[in-house]
Coordinates of C-alpha atoms in Angstrom, one line a residue:
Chain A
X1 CA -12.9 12.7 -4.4
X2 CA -13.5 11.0 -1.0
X3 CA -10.3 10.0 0.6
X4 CA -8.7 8.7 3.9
X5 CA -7.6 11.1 6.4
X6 CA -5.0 10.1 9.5
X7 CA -3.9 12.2 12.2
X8 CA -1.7 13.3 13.5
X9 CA 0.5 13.3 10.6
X10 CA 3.5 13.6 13.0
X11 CA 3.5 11.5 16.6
X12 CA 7.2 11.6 19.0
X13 CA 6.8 9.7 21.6
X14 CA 8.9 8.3 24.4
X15 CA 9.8 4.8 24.2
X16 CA 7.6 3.1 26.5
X17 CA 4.9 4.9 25.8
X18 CA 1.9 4.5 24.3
X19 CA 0.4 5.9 21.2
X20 CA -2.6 5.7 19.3
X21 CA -3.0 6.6 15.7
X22 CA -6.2 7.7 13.8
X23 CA -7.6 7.2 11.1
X24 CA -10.9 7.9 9.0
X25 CA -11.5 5.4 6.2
X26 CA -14.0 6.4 2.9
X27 CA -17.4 6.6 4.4
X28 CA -18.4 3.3 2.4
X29 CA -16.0 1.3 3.0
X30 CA -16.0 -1.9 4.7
X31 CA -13.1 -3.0 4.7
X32 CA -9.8 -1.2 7.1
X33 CA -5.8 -2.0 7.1
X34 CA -3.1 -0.8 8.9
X35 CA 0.6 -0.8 7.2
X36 CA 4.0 0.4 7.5
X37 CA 7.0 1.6 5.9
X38 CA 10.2 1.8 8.0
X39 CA 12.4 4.0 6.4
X40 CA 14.6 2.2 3.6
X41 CA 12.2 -0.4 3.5
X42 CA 9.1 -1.8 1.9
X43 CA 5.4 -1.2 2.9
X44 CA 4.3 -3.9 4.9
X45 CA 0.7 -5.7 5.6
X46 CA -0.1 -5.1 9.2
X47 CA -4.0 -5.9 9.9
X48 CA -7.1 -6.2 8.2
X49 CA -10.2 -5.2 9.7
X50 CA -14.0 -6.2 8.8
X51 CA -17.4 -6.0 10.4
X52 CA -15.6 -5.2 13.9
X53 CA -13.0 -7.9 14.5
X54 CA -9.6 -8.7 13.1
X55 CA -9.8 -10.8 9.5
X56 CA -5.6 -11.0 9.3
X57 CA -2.6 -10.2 11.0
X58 CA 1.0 -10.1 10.3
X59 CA 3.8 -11.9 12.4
X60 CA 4.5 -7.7 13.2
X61 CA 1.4 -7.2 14.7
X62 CA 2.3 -8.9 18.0
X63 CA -0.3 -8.3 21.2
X64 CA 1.2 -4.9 21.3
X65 CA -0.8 -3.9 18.8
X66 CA -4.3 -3.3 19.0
X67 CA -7.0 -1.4 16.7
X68 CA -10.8 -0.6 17.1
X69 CA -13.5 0.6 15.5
X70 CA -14.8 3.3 18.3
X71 CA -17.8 4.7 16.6
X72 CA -18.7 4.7 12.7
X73 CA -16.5 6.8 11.5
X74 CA -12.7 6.5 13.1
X75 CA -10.8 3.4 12.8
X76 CA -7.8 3.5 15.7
X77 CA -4.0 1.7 15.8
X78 CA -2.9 1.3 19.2
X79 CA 0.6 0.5 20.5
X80 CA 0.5 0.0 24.0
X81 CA 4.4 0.5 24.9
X82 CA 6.6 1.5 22.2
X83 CA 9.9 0.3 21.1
X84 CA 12.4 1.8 19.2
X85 CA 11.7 -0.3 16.3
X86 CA 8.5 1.0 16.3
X87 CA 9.6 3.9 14.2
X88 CA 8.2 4.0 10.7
X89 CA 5.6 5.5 8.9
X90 CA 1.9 3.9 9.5
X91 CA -0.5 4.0 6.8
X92 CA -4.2 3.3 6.9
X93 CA -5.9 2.4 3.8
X94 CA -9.9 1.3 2.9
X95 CA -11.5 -0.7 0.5
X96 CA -15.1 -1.1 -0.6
X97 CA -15.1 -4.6 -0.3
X98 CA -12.9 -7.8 -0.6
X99 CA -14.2 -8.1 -4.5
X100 CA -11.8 -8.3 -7.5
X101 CA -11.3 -4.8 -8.5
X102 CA -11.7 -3.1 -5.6
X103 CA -8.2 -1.6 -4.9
X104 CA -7.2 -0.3 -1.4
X105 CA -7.1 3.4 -1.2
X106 CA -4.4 5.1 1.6
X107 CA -4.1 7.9 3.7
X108 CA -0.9 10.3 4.2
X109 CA 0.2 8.3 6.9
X110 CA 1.2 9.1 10.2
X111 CA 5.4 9.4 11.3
X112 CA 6.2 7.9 14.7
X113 CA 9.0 8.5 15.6
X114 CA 10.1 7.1 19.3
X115 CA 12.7 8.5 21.4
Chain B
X1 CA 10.2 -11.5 2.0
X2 CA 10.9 -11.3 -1.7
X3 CA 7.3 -12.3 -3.0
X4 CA 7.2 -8.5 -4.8
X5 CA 10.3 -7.7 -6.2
X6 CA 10.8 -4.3 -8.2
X7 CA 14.5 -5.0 -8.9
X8 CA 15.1 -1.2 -10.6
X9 CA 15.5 1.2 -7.4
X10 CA 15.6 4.3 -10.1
X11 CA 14.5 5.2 -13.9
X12 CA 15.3 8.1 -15.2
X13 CA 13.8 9.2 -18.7
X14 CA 13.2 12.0 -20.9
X15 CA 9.8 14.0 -21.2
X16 CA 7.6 12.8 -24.4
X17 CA 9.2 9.5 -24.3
X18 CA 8.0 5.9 -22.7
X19 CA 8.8 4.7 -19.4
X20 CA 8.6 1.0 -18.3
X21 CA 8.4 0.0 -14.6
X22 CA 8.6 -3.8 -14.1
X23 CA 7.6 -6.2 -11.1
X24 CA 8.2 -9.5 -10.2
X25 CA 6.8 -12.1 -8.1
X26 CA 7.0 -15.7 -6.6
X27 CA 3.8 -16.5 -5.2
X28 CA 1.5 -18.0 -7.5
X29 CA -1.3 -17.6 -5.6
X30 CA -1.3 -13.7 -6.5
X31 CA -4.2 -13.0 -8.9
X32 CA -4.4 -9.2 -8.3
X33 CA -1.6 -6.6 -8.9
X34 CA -1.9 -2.8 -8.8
X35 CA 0.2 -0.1 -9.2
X36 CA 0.5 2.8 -6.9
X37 CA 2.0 6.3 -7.3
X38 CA 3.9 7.9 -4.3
X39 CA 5.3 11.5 -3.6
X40 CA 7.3 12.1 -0.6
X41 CA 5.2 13.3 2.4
X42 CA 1.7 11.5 0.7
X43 CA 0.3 8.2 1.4
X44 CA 0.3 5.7 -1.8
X45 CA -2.2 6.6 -4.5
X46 CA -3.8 3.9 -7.1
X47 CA -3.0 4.2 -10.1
X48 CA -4.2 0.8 -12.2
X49 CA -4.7 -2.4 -11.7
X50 CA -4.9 -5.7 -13.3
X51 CA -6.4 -9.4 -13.1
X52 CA -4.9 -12.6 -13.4
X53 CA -7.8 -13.5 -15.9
X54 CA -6.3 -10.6 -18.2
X55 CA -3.0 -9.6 -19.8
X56 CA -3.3 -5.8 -20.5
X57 CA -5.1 -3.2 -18.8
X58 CA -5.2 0.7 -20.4
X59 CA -6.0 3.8 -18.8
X60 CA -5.5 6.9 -20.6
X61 CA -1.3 7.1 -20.4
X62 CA -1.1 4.0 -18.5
X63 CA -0.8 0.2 -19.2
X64 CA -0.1 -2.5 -17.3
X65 CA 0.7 -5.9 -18.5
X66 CA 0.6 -9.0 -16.8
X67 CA 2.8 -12.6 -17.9
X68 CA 1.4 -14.9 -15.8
X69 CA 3.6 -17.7 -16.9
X70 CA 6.9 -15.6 -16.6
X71 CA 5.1 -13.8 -13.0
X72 CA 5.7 -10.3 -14.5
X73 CA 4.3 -7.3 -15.0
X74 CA 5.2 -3.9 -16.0
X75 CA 4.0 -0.1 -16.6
X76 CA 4.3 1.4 -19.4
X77 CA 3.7 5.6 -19.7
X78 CA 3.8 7.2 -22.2
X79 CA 3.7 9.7 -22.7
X80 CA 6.0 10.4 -20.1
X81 CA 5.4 13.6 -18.0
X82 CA 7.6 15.6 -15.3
X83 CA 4.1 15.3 -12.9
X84 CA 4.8 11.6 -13.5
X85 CA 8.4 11.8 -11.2
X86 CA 7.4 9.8 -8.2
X87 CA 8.2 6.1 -6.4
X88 CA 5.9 3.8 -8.4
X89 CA 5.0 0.7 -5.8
X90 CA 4.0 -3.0 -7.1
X91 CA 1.8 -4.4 -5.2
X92 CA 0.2 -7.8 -5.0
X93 CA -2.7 -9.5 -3.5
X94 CA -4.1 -12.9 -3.1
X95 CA -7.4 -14.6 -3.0
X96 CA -8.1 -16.1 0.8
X97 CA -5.6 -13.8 2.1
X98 CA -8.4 -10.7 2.7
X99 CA -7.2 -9.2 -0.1
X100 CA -3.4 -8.0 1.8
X101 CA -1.2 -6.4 -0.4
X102 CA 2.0 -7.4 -0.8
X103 CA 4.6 -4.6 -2.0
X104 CA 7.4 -4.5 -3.7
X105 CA 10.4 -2.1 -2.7
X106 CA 9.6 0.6 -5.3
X107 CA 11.5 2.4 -8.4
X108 CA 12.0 6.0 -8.7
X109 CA 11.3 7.6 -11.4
X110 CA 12.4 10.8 -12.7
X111 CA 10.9 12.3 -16.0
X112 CA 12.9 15.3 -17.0
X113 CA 12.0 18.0 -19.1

């Protein structure tokens, strides 16, 4: 069964720094989101992506935050200077299309952890 | 943020037997609600879904239920399996909101032999 792949599945990183996390949707899908989980807490919306520009964002996703769609394949999350409270697990996730029915399907997520 | 709210953070039940996961939500604007099965150190996996134009959706072990008017749903399993120990996520989405999903905090649950 296809399924989303992220790497690395472990990022440290000094705070500061930036980071960029990867990820490779279903080949079909259209439609790419970023979330998170900080640890103890709920999974939370991040971005949606469609057709090569931003569709939503949440209040987290400050200018920061930056993702990209470098080729047909790989769909990127770039934080360009990390913060402690950037720590959390980051979960990609693909859809077919924005349809009824069409449930997200996630990666393994990547762990940042910033130090 | 409470839209989602899984107010059992654990469930513990015996092999064979039923297990019923419930969810709650605020927003009436949600007209999609799915389920998703997590093990530590994997990303969330789908496990069923469910309209707001319906009020029961099977799949093999699995049902969901939806009460619009009381904005709750729950899973029911049965039979209940130890492979079936895991965080079960509610999740929720709305129409004009690119299809987001909004999640509650999760329950643990913990089928034992």
């Amino acid at each position: 069964e296809p399924e989303v792949t992220q790497t690395p599945s472990h990022q440290v990183t000094q705070m500061g720094q930036e980071v960029i996390l990867r990820c490779v949707p279903i080949s079909n899908h259209l439609y790419f989101y970023w979330y998170r989980q900080i640890l103890g807490q709920k999974v939370e919306f991040l971005v949606s992506f469609y057709n090569n520009e931003i569709s939503e964002k949440s209040e987290i996703f400050d200018d920061q935050f930056s993702v990209e769609r470098p080729d047909g394949s790989n769909f990127t999350l770039k934080i360009r200077s990390t913060k402690l409270e950037d720590s959390a697990m980051y979960f990609c996730a693909s859809s077919p299309d924005r349809a009824i029915n069409q449930p997200q399907h996630f990666g393994d997520g990547t762990r940042l952890s910033i130090l | 943020d409470q839209q989602v709210k899984q107010n059992s953070p654990s469930l513990s039940v015996q092999e064979g037997r039923i297990s019923i996961l419930n969810c709650d939500y605020t927003n009436s604007m949600f007209d999609y609600f799915l389920w998703y099965k997590k093990y530590p150190a994997e990303g969330p996996t789908f496990l069923i879904s469910i309209s707001s134009i319906k009020d029961k959706n099977e799949d093999g072990r699995f049902t969901v239920f939806l009460n619009k008017s009381a904005k709750h749903l729950s899973l029911h399993i049965v039979p209940s399996q130890p492979g079936d120990s895991a965080v079960y996520f509610c999740a929720a989405s709305a129409r004009g909101s690119n299809y987001k999903l909004t999640f509650g905090k999760g329950t643990l649950l913990t089928v034992n032999p």
